[in-house]
Coordinates of C-alpha atoms in Angstrom, one line a residue:
Chain J
M1 CA 18.4 19.0 10.2
K2 CA 17.5 15.4 9.5
R3 CA 14.9 16.1 6.8
T4 CA 17.3 18.3 4.9
A5 CA 20.0 15.7 5.3
S6 CA 17.6 13.1 3.9
A7 CA 16.7 15.3 1.0
A8 CA 20.3 16.0 0.3
F9 CA 21.1 12.3 0.4
L10 CA 18.4 11.5 -2.0
L11 CA 19.6 14.1 -4.4
L12 CA 23.2 13.2 -4.1
F13 CA 22.3 9.6 -4.7
A14 CA 20.4 10.6 -7.9
F15 CA 23.3 12.8 -8.8
A16 CA 25.8 10.0 -8.3
L17 CA 23.9 7.9 -10.9
L18 CA 24.3 10.5 -13.6
P19 CA 27.1 10.1 -16.1
A20 CA 30.3 12.1 -15.5
R21 CA 29.6 14.6 -18.2
A22 CA 26.2 15.3 -16.9
Q23 CA 27.7 15.9 -13.4
Q24 CA 29.5 19.0 -14.8
Q25 CA 26.1 20.8 -14.9
P26 CA 23.9 21.2 -11.8
A27 CA 21.7 18.2 -11.6
S28 CA 18.0 19.0 -12.2
V29 CA 15.7 16.6 -10.5
P30 CA 11.9 16.4 -10.8
I31 CA 10.1 15.7 -7.6
Q32 CA 6.3 15.2 -7.3
G33 CA 4.6 15.3 -4.0
T34 CA 2.1 16.9 -1.7
V35 CA 2.7 20.4 -0.3
Y36 CA 3.1 19.8 3.5
S37 CA 3.9 23.4 4.5
L38 CA 4.8 26.7 3.0
K39 CA 6.9 29.6 4.3
T40 CA 7.2 33.0 2.7
K41 CA 10.2 34.4 4.5
P42 CA 12.5 32.9 3.4
A43 CA 10.4 31.3 0.7
S44 CA 10.4 27.6 0.9
L45 CA 8.1 24.6 1.0
D46 CA 8.2 21.2 2.6
L47 CA 7.1 18.5 0.2
L48 CA 5.7 15.1 1.2
T49 CA 7.2 12.4 -1.0
G50 CA 8.1 8.8 -0.6
V51 CA 8.0 5.2 -1.9
G52 CA 5.2 2.9 -0.7
M53 CA 4.6 3.5 3.0
A54 CA 8.0 5.0 3.5
L55 CA 7.2 8.7 3.4
R56 CA 9.7 11.5 3.7
L57 CA 9.6 15.3 3.9
M58 CA 11.8 17.3 1.6
H59 CA 12.7 20.9 2.3
I60 CA 13.0 23.0 -0.8
T61 CA 13.9 26.7 -1.0
T62 CA 12.0 28.7 -3.6
P63 CA 14.0 31.7 -4.8
P64 CA 12.3 34.6 -6.6
S65 CA 13.6 33.2 -9.9
A66 CA 11.6 30.0 -9.5
R67 CA 8.7 29.9 -11.9
I68 CA 5.5 28.9 -10.2
E69 CA 2.5 27.7 -12.3
S70 CA -1.0 27.0 -11.3
V71 CA -3.4 25.7 -13.9
G72 CA -1.1 26.8 -16.7
A73 CA -0.7 30.4 -15.5
A74 CA 2.1 32.0 -13.5
A75 CA 1.2 32.3 -9.9
P76 CA 2.9 33.4 -6.6
L77 CA 4.0 30.9 -4.0
S78 CA 1.0 32.0 -1.9
A79 CA -1.3 30.5 -4.6
L80 CA -0.2 27.1 -3.3
K81 CA -1.7 25.6 -0.2
R82 CA -1.2 22.6 2.0
G83 CA -2.5 19.4 0.4
D84 CA -1.8 20.6 -3.2
I85 CA 0.1 18.2 -5.4
V86 CA 3.0 19.8 -7.2
R87 CA 5.8 18.8 -9.6
V88 CA 9.0 20.6 -8.6
Q89 CA 12.0 20.8 -10.9
C90 CA 14.9 21.5 -8.5
H91 CA 18.7 21.3 -8.1
W92 CA 21.1 20.8 -5.3
S93 CA 23.0 24.0 -4.5
G94 CA 25.6 22.3 -2.5
K95 CA 23.8 22.8 0.8
E96 CA 20.1 22.7 0.0
L97 CA 17.5 21.8 -2.6
V98 CA 16.5 24.8 -4.7
A99 CA 13.3 25.0 -6.8
D100 CA 13.7 26.1 -10.4
R101 CA 10.0 25.5 -11.3
I102 CA 6.9 24.5 -9.4
E103 CA 3.8 23.4 -11.2
K104 CA 0.6 22.6 -9.5
V105 CA -0.7 19.2 -10.7
V106 CA -4.4 18.8 -11.3
V107 CA -5.5 15.3 -10.4
R108 CA -8.4 13.8 -12.4
Chain P
M1 CA -21.0 -0.6 -13.6
R2 CA -20.5 -2.2 -10.2
R3 CA -21.2 -5.9 -10.9
A4 CA -18.6 -8.1 -12.5
P5 CA -19.8 -9.9 -15.5
V6 CA -21.5 -13.1 -14.3
T7 CA -20.1 -15.1 -17.2
S8 CA -16.5 -14.3 -16.5
W9 CA -17.1 -15.0 -12.8
L10 CA -18.5 -18.4 -13.6
L11 CA -15.6 -19.1 -15.9
V12 CA -13.1 -18.4 -13.1
V13 CA -15.0 -20.6 -10.7
L14 CA -15.1 -23.4 -13.3
L15 CA -11.4 -23.1 -14.0
A16 CA -10.5 -23.0 -10.3
G17 CA -12.9 -25.8 -9.4
G18 CA -12.2 -28.5 -11.8
C19 CA -11.0 -27.7 -15.3
A20 CA -7.5 -26.7 -14.3
R21 CA -4.8 -28.1 -12.0
P22 CA -5.4 -26.7 -8.5
T23 CA -3.0 -24.0 -7.4
H24 CA -1.6 -24.5 -4.0
P25 CA -0.5 -21.7 -1.6
G26 CA 3.0 -20.6 -2.5
D27 CA 2.8 -21.8 -6.1
P28 CA 3.8 -19.4 -8.9
I29 CA 1.1 -18.4 -11.4
S30 CA 0.8 -20.6 -14.4
G31 CA 2.3 -19.7 -17.7
L32 CA 5.6 -18.2 -16.5
S33 CA 8.7 -18.6 -18.6
A34 CA 11.7 -20.5 -17.3
G35 CA 13.4 -17.1 -16.6
Q36 CA 10.4 -15.8 -14.7
L37 CA 10.2 -19.0 -12.7
D38 CA 13.9 -18.6 -11.8
R39 CA 13.3 -15.0 -10.6
F40 CA 10.3 -16.2 -8.6
R41 CA 12.5 -18.7 -6.8
R42 CA 15.3 -16.4 -6.2
G43 CA 12.9 -13.7 -5.1
R44 CA 11.4 -16.0 -2.6
A45 CA 14.9 -16.6 -1.1
V46 CA 15.3 -12.8 -0.6
F47 CA 11.8 -12.7 0.8
D48 CA 12.8 -15.3 3.4
S49 CA 16.2 -13.8 4.2
V50 CA 16.6 -12.9 7.8
F51 CA 18.4 -9.6 8.3
T52 CA 20.7 -8.8 11.2
P53 CA 21.9 -5.4 12.3
E54 CA 25.2 -6.2 10.5
S55 CA 23.3 -6.8 7.2
G56 CA 21.1 -3.8 7.6
L57 CA 18.3 -4.6 10.0
G58 CA 16.9 -1.6 11.9
P59 CA 17.8 0.5 13.9
L60 CA 13.9 0.5 14.0
F61 CA 12.0 -2.4 12.6
N62 CA 8.9 -4.6 12.8
A63 CA 10.4 -7.9 11.7
A64 CA 13.7 -9.3 10.6
A65 CA 12.4 -10.9 7.4
C66 CA 9.5 -10.4 5.0
G67 CA 8.7 -14.1 5.6
E68 CA 8.4 -13.5 9.3
C69 CA 5.1 -11.7 8.9
H70 CA 4.0 -13.6 5.8
E71 CA 4.5 -17.2 6.6
N72 CA 1.2 -19.0 7.1
P73 CA 0.9 -21.6 5.6
V74 CA 3.8 -20.7 3.3
S75 CA 5.9 -17.7 2.3
G76 CA 3.5 -15.1 1.1
G77 CA 0.8 -16.1 3.6
N78 CA -0.4 -14.2 6.6
G79 CA 1.2 -13.9 10.1
D80 CA 0.5 -13.3 13.7
E81 CA 2.3 -9.9 13.9
V82 CA 0.2 -6.8 14.4
E83 CA 1.8 -3.5 13.6
V84 CA 1.0 0.1 14.6
H85 CA 0.2 3.0 12.3
A86 CA -0.4 6.6 13.4
T87 CA -1.5 9.7 11.6
A88 CA -3.2 13.0 12.3
F89 CA -6.5 13.9 10.7
H90 CA -7.2 17.7 10.7
A91 CA -10.5 19.5 10.8
D92 CA -9.9 20.8 7.2
G93 CA -10.0 17.2 6.0
I94 CA -6.2 17.0 5.4
C95 CA -4.4 13.9 6.5
D96 CA -0.9 14.3 8.0
P97 CA 1.0 11.0 7.8
L98 CA 3.4 12.4 10.3
A99 CA 6.4 11.6 8.2
G100 CA 8.4 14.2 10.1
E101 CA 7.7 12.3 13.3
G102 CA 8.4 8.8 12.1
G103 CA 5.0 8.0 10.8
P104 CA 2.8 6.6 9.5
V105 CA 4.3 3.2 10.5
I106 CA 5.5 3.1 14.1
Q107 CA 8.1 0.3 14.4
Q108 CA 7.7 -2.0 17.3
D109 CA 11.2 -3.2 17.7
A110 CA 14.7 -1.8 17.8
T111 CA 18.3 -3.2 17.5
P112 CA 20.4 -3.6 20.6
A113 CA 22.5 -0.6 19.6
L114 CA 19.5 1.7 19.4
K115 CA 18.1 0.3 22.7
A116 CA 21.4 1.0 24.4
A117 CA 21.7 4.5 22.9
L118 CA 18.2 5.7 23.6
G119 CA 16.8 3.3 26.1
I120 CA 13.8 2.5 24.0
D121 CA 12.6 -0.8 22.7
R122 CA 10.2 0.5 20.1
E123 CA 9.5 3.8 18.3
P124 CA 7.4 6.2 20.4
L125 CA 4.0 7.2 19.1
P126 CA 4.1 10.6 17.5
K127 CA 2.9 13.4 19.8
D128 CA 0.7 14.9 17.1
A129 CA -1.1 11.7 16.3
T130 CA -4.9 11.9 16.4
G131 CA -5.4 8.3 15.4
R132 CA -3.7 5.0 16.0
G133 CA -4.4 1.9 13.9
L134 CA -3.4 -1.7 14.3
R135 CA -2.7 -3.7 11.2
T136 CA -2.5 -7.5 10.8
S137 CA -0.2 -9.1 8.2
P138 CA -2.4 -10.3 5.3
V139 CA -1.7 -13.0 2.8
V140 CA -0.1 -11.5 -0.3
F141 CA -1.1 -14.2 -2.8
G142 CA -2.2 -12.9 -6.2
R143 CA -0.9 -9.3 -5.6
G144 CA 0.7 -9.3 -9.0
L145 CA -2.7 -9.7 -10.5
L146 CA -4.1 -6.8 -8.5
D147 CA -1.1 -4.8 -9.6
A148 CA -2.0 -5.5 -13.3
V149 CA -5.5 -4.2 -13.1
P150 CA -5.7 -0.9 -15.0
D151 CA -6.6 2.2 -13.1
S152 CA -9.5 2.7 -15.6
V153 CA -11.1 -0.5 -14.3
L154 CA -11.0 0.8 -10.7
L155 CA -12.4 4.1 -11.8
S156 CA -15.2 2.3 -13.7
Y157 CA -16.4 0.9 -10.3
A158 CA -16.1 4.1 -8.4
D159 CA -19.3 5.9 -7.5
P160 CA -18.2 8.6 -5.1
D161 CA -21.5 10.4 -5.1
D162 CA -23.6 7.2 -5.0
R163 CA -25.4 8.2 -8.2
N164 CA -27.0 4.7 -8.4
H165 CA -28.4 5.2 -4.9
D166 CA -27.4 1.7 -3.7
G167 CA -25.8 3.1 -0.5
I168 CA -22.3 2.3 -1.7
S169 CA -20.0 5.0 -2.9
G170 CA -16.5 3.6 -3.5
R171 CA -13.7 6.0 -4.5
P172 CA -10.0 5.5 -5.2
N173 CA -7.3 6.8 -2.8
R174 CA -4.4 8.8 -4.1
F175 CA -0.7 8.6 -3.2
V176 CA 1.2 11.7 -2.2
D177 CA 2.1 12.4 -5.9
G178 CA -1.6 12.1 -7.0
R179 CA -1.5 8.6 -8.6
I180 CA -4.3 6.2 -7.8
G181 CA -3.5 3.9 -5.0
R182 CA -4.5 0.3 -4.4
F183 CA -2.2 -1.5 -2.0
G184 CA -2.4 -1.4 1.8
R185 CA -5.5 -1.4 4.0
K186 CA -6.2 2.2 2.9
A187 CA -5.3 1.7 -0.8
F188 CA -2.6 4.3 -0.5
V189 CA 0.2 2.8 -2.5
P190 CA -0.1 2.7 -6.4
T191 CA 2.1 -0.3 -7.3
L192 CA 3.4 -3.5 -5.9
A193 CA 7.0 -2.6 -6.7
E194 CA 6.7 0.6 -4.6
F195 CA 4.9 -1.1 -1.8
N196 CA 7.7 -3.7 -1.6
A197 CA 10.5 -1.1 -1.9
G198 CA 9.0 0.9 0.9
A199 CA 8.3 -2.2 3.0
F200 CA 12.0 -3.1 3.2
V201 CA 12.6 0.2 5.0
I202 CA 9.5 0.6 7.2
E203 CA 9.2 -3.1 8.2
Q204 CA 12.9 -4.2 8.4
G205 CA 14.8 -0.9 8.5
V206 CA 16.7 -2.1 5.5
T207 CA 17.3 0.9 3.2
D208 CA 17.2 0.3 -0.6
P209 CA 18.1 2.5 -3.6
A210 CA 14.5 3.8 -3.8
V211 CA 14.5 4.8 -0.1
P212 CA 18.1 5.3 0.9
T213 CA 17.4 6.9 4.3
E214 CA 16.5 5.3 7.5
E215 CA 13.2 6.0 9.3
L216 CA 13.3 8.8 11.9
V217 CA 13.1 7.8 15.6
G218 CA 9.9 9.6 16.6
G219 CA 11.1 12.5 14.4
A220 CA 14.6 12.5 15.8
P221 CA 17.7 11.5 13.8
I222 CA 19.3 8.2 14.5
P223 CA 22.2 8.6 17.0
A224 CA 25.7 8.4 15.6
G225 CA 27.2 4.9 15.6
V226 CA 23.9 3.1 15.9
D227 CA 23.6 2.1 12.3
P228 CA 27.0 1.4 10.9
T229 CA 25.8 -0.3 7.7
P230 CA 26.2 2.0 4.7
E231 CA 23.1 2.9 2.8
P232 CA 21.5 1.5 0.8
E233 CA 21.6 -1.8 2.8
I234 CA 20.1 -3.9 0.0
D235 CA 20.6 -3.5 -3.8
Q236 CA 18.0 -2.9 -6.5
K237 CA 18.6 -6.4 -7.8
A238 CA 17.4 -8.0 -4.6
V239 CA 14.4 -5.6 -4.3
D240 CA 13.4 -6.4 -7.9
L241 CA 13.7 -10.2 -7.3
T242 CA 11.4 -9.8 -4.2
T243 CA 8.9 -7.8 -6.2
D244 CA 8.9 -10.5 -8.9
F245 CA 8.3 -13.2 -6.3
L246 CA 5.3 -11.3 -5.1
R247 CA 4.2 -10.5 -8.7
F248 CA 4.3 -14.1 -9.7
L249 CA 2.8 -15.6 -6.5
A250 CA -0.4 -17.2 -7.5
L251 CA -3.8 -17.1 -6.0
P252 CA -4.4 -20.5 -4.4
S253 CA -7.4 -22.4 -5.7
P254 CA -10.4 -22.5 -3.5
V255 CA -10.7 -25.6 -1.4
S256 CA -13.5 -28.1 -2.0
M257 CA -16.6 -26.4 -0.8
A258 CA -18.2 -27.7 2.3
R259 CA -21.9 -28.6 2.3
G260 CA -24.0 -25.5 1.6
A261 CA -21.1 -23.4 0.4
G262 CA -22.4 -23.3 -3.1
Q263 CA -25.6 -21.8 -1.8
G264 CA -23.4 -19.5 0.3
R265 CA -21.8 -18.1 -2.8
G266 CA -25.1 -17.1 -4.2
L267 CA -26.2 -15.6 -0.9
F268 CA -23.0 -13.6 -0.7
A269 CA -23.9 -11.9 -3.9
G270 CA -27.6 -11.8 -3.1
I271 CA -27.2 -9.8 0.1
G272 CA -25.0 -7.3 -1.6
C273 CA -21.5 -8.3 -0.4
A274 CA -20.3 -8.7 -4.0
R275 CA -21.0 -5.0 -4.7
C276 CA -17.7 -4.1 -3.0
H277 CA -16.1 -7.6 -2.8
L278 CA -16.2 -7.9 -6.5
P279 CA -15.8 -11.7 -7.3
T280 CA -13.5 -11.0 -10.2
L281 CA -11.3 -8.4 -11.8
R282 CA -9.4 -8.4 -15.1
T283 CA -5.9 -7.4 -15.8
G284 CA -5.0 -5.2 -18.7
K285 CA -2.5 -5.7 -21.4
N286 CA 0.7 -6.8 -19.8
P287 CA 4.2 -7.8 -21.2
I288 CA 4.2 -10.8 -18.8
R289 CA 2.0 -13.3 -20.6
A290 CA 0.9 -14.9 -17.3
L291 CA -0.6 -11.6 -16.2
D292 CA -1.9 -10.5 -19.6
R293 CA -5.7 -9.9 -19.7
R294 CA -6.5 -12.5 -17.1
T295 CA -9.8 -12.6 -15.2
F296 CA -9.2 -13.7 -11.7
S297 CA -10.8 -14.1 -8.3
A298 CA -10.4 -10.8 -6.5
Y299 CA -13.3 -10.2 -4.0
T300 CA -12.3 -6.6 -3.9
D301 CA -12.8 -3.4 -5.9
L302 CA -9.6 -1.8 -4.5
L303 CA -11.7 1.2 -3.6
L304 CA -12.2 3.0 -0.4
H305 CA -15.5 2.6 1.4
D306 CA -16.8 4.2 4.6
M307 CA -17.1 1.5 7.1
G308 CA -18.6 3.6 9.9
P309 CA -17.3 5.2 13.0
D310 CA -16.8 2.0 15.0
L311 CA -14.0 0.8 12.8
A312 CA -12.4 4.2 12.2
D313 CA -8.8 4.6 13.2
I314 CA -6.2 6.5 11.0
C315 CA -6.5 8.6 7.9
L316 CA -4.1 8.1 5.0
G317 CA -4.0 10.0 1.7
L318 CA -7.6 10.8 0.9
A319 CA -8.9 8.1 3.1
S320 CA -10.7 9.4 6.2
P321 CA -10.3 7.4 9.4
S322 CA -13.5 5.4 8.7
E323 CA -12.6 4.6 5.0
F324 CA -10.9 1.3 4.2
R325 CA -10.1 -0.5 1.0
T326 CA -12.3 -3.5 0.3
E327 CA -10.3 -6.4 1.6
P328 CA -9.5 -9.0 -1.0
L329 CA -11.0 -12.2 0.4
V330 CA -9.0 -14.9 -1.4
G331 CA -6.9 -16.6 1.3
L332 CA -9.5 -15.9 4.0
R333 CA -9.4 -19.6 4.9
F334 CA -5.9 -19.1 6.4
A335 CA -6.9 -16.2 8.6
K336 CA -7.1 -16.7 12.4
H337 CA -8.3 -13.1 13.1
F338 CA -10.4 -10.9 10.8
L339 CA -10.7 -7.3 9.7
H340 CA -7.7 -4.9 9.2
D341 CA -6.8 -5.0 12.9
G342 CA -7.7 -8.5 13.7
R343 CA -10.4 -7.5 16.2
A344 CA -12.8 -10.1 15.0
A345 CA -12.3 -13.7 16.1
T346 CA -14.7 -15.2 13.5
V347 CA -16.0 -14.4 10.1
E348 CA -19.4 -13.8 11.6
Q349 CA -18.0 -11.2 13.9
A350 CA -16.2 -9.5 11.1
I351 CA -19.5 -9.2 9.1
A352 CA -21.3 -8.0 12.2
L353 CA -18.7 -5.2 12.5
H354 CA -19.3 -3.9 9.0
G355 CA -20.8 -0.4 9.4
G356 CA -21.3 2.5 7.0
E357 CA -21.6 1.4 3.4
G358 CA -21.5 -2.2 4.6
S359 CA -24.5 -1.8 6.9
R360 CA -27.1 -2.9 4.5
S361 CA -25.4 -6.1 3.6
R362 CA -24.6 -6.7 7.2
D363 CA -28.2 -6.4 8.1
R364 CA -29.3 -8.7 5.3
F365 CA -26.8 -11.3 6.6
K366 CA -28.2 -11.0 10.0
A367 CA -31.7 -11.5 8.6
L368 CA -30.7 -14.8 6.9
S369 CA -31.6 -18.1 8.6
A370 CA -29.0 -19.8 10.7
R371 CA -28.5 -22.4 7.9
E372 CA -28.0 -19.7 5.3
R373 CA -25.5 -17.8 7.4
T374 CA -23.6 -21.0 7.9
A375 CA -23.6 -21.4 4.1
V376 CA -22.2 -17.9 3.5
V377 CA -19.4 -18.5 6.1
A378 CA -18.6 -21.9 4.5
F379 CA -18.3 -20.2 1.2
L380 CA -15.9 -17.6 2.6
K381 CA -13.8 -20.2 4.3
S382 CA -13.4 -22.0 1.0
L383 CA -11.6 -19.0 -0.5

């Protein structure tokens, strides 16, 4: 799927910029964007990101091990909704982006 | 506080009007170092570079060069081109920029290879679009100064609940990551550098390190073999040079005022136009001396204002279809069409089309005598 391919390319590109020693560990990449859609089975979210007017959707799977925080407290994925701004710490599994931590960002 | 300090405004006028060497369109801002001037010149060369499919153009694009749309009267000026944006505004107030369907910018041209592969000569409008907006190419003079205004200044002018009951309730837009926006007709993009990096991709189809993937073709991937140039198609050095050209591009000095224009400036403020089109803004602390704590002619507050249903087109970020960023008016003298989509043929028509939060000032303008209206227009055409 194109959006997955795009996300993969972005992450691989970021990964390629890392020093060789760092590449021995799975790259952990922070992505901040707007929740575009949420799925519970299998758990995943599509995140709206981009640079300037060039906007992209990134598909990120959210395994049960992913820690989700909303206003400083642990929360289920269902606590998030479309339009929320989140900061996602994720890594590339080799075939998809996987969330390690999702934090809802409060905009002031 | 909504009004810019009168003293600083007068200072800018005096400096622009006679105490300093006039700045011509296309000039760099004064006070740059030799190294910064060199980057300005080299950045202008990238800005004027014409891309081809072999050097990265397309497969979808609006123009082959930045300078193709920003050329009048010099590089960094305005252009005749009108582009198409499309988004979907939902009942719950959420705006979908239709990124998965090729939005929000719908490219109006395609390379020969894409035309041959898909039989299209432009990107199709997304099927889920609820709004379509046309966008003219504005001048980009002085955008480095706008970039250097702190967010706190913008927030100080915001009055989203109209607590001062003046009928004006500006609010900042937010980018997808929550940062305050200021660039683009909907004030969606936070920084000049990001606007520029994104523009290479959406306007020319030239991928760069910040956006190393091509636009979708109406949501579909680009057919194999259509875009043989490896990504990214331009390097960060070239993007940064272009950003510095824009960052260092000066605001041109106002032209000598026609008869009555001085009175028009006073009337412009008197009928309330200057409540949104703030005559001056001030940059914050900046490592670039030429941009450091400078008061400059802005004629914008960089905030969103509801302009009424007649002008409404697309949503973007927090901006509803009827909300637009106050347009910076410096460089208005070069415009041949007015408003965000060029629907107004004259300045008078543009003022008459102001609705919503602009209604009160519009009506006051209409109530002026013919001589006074002429004076306001003469002032605006001096900018």
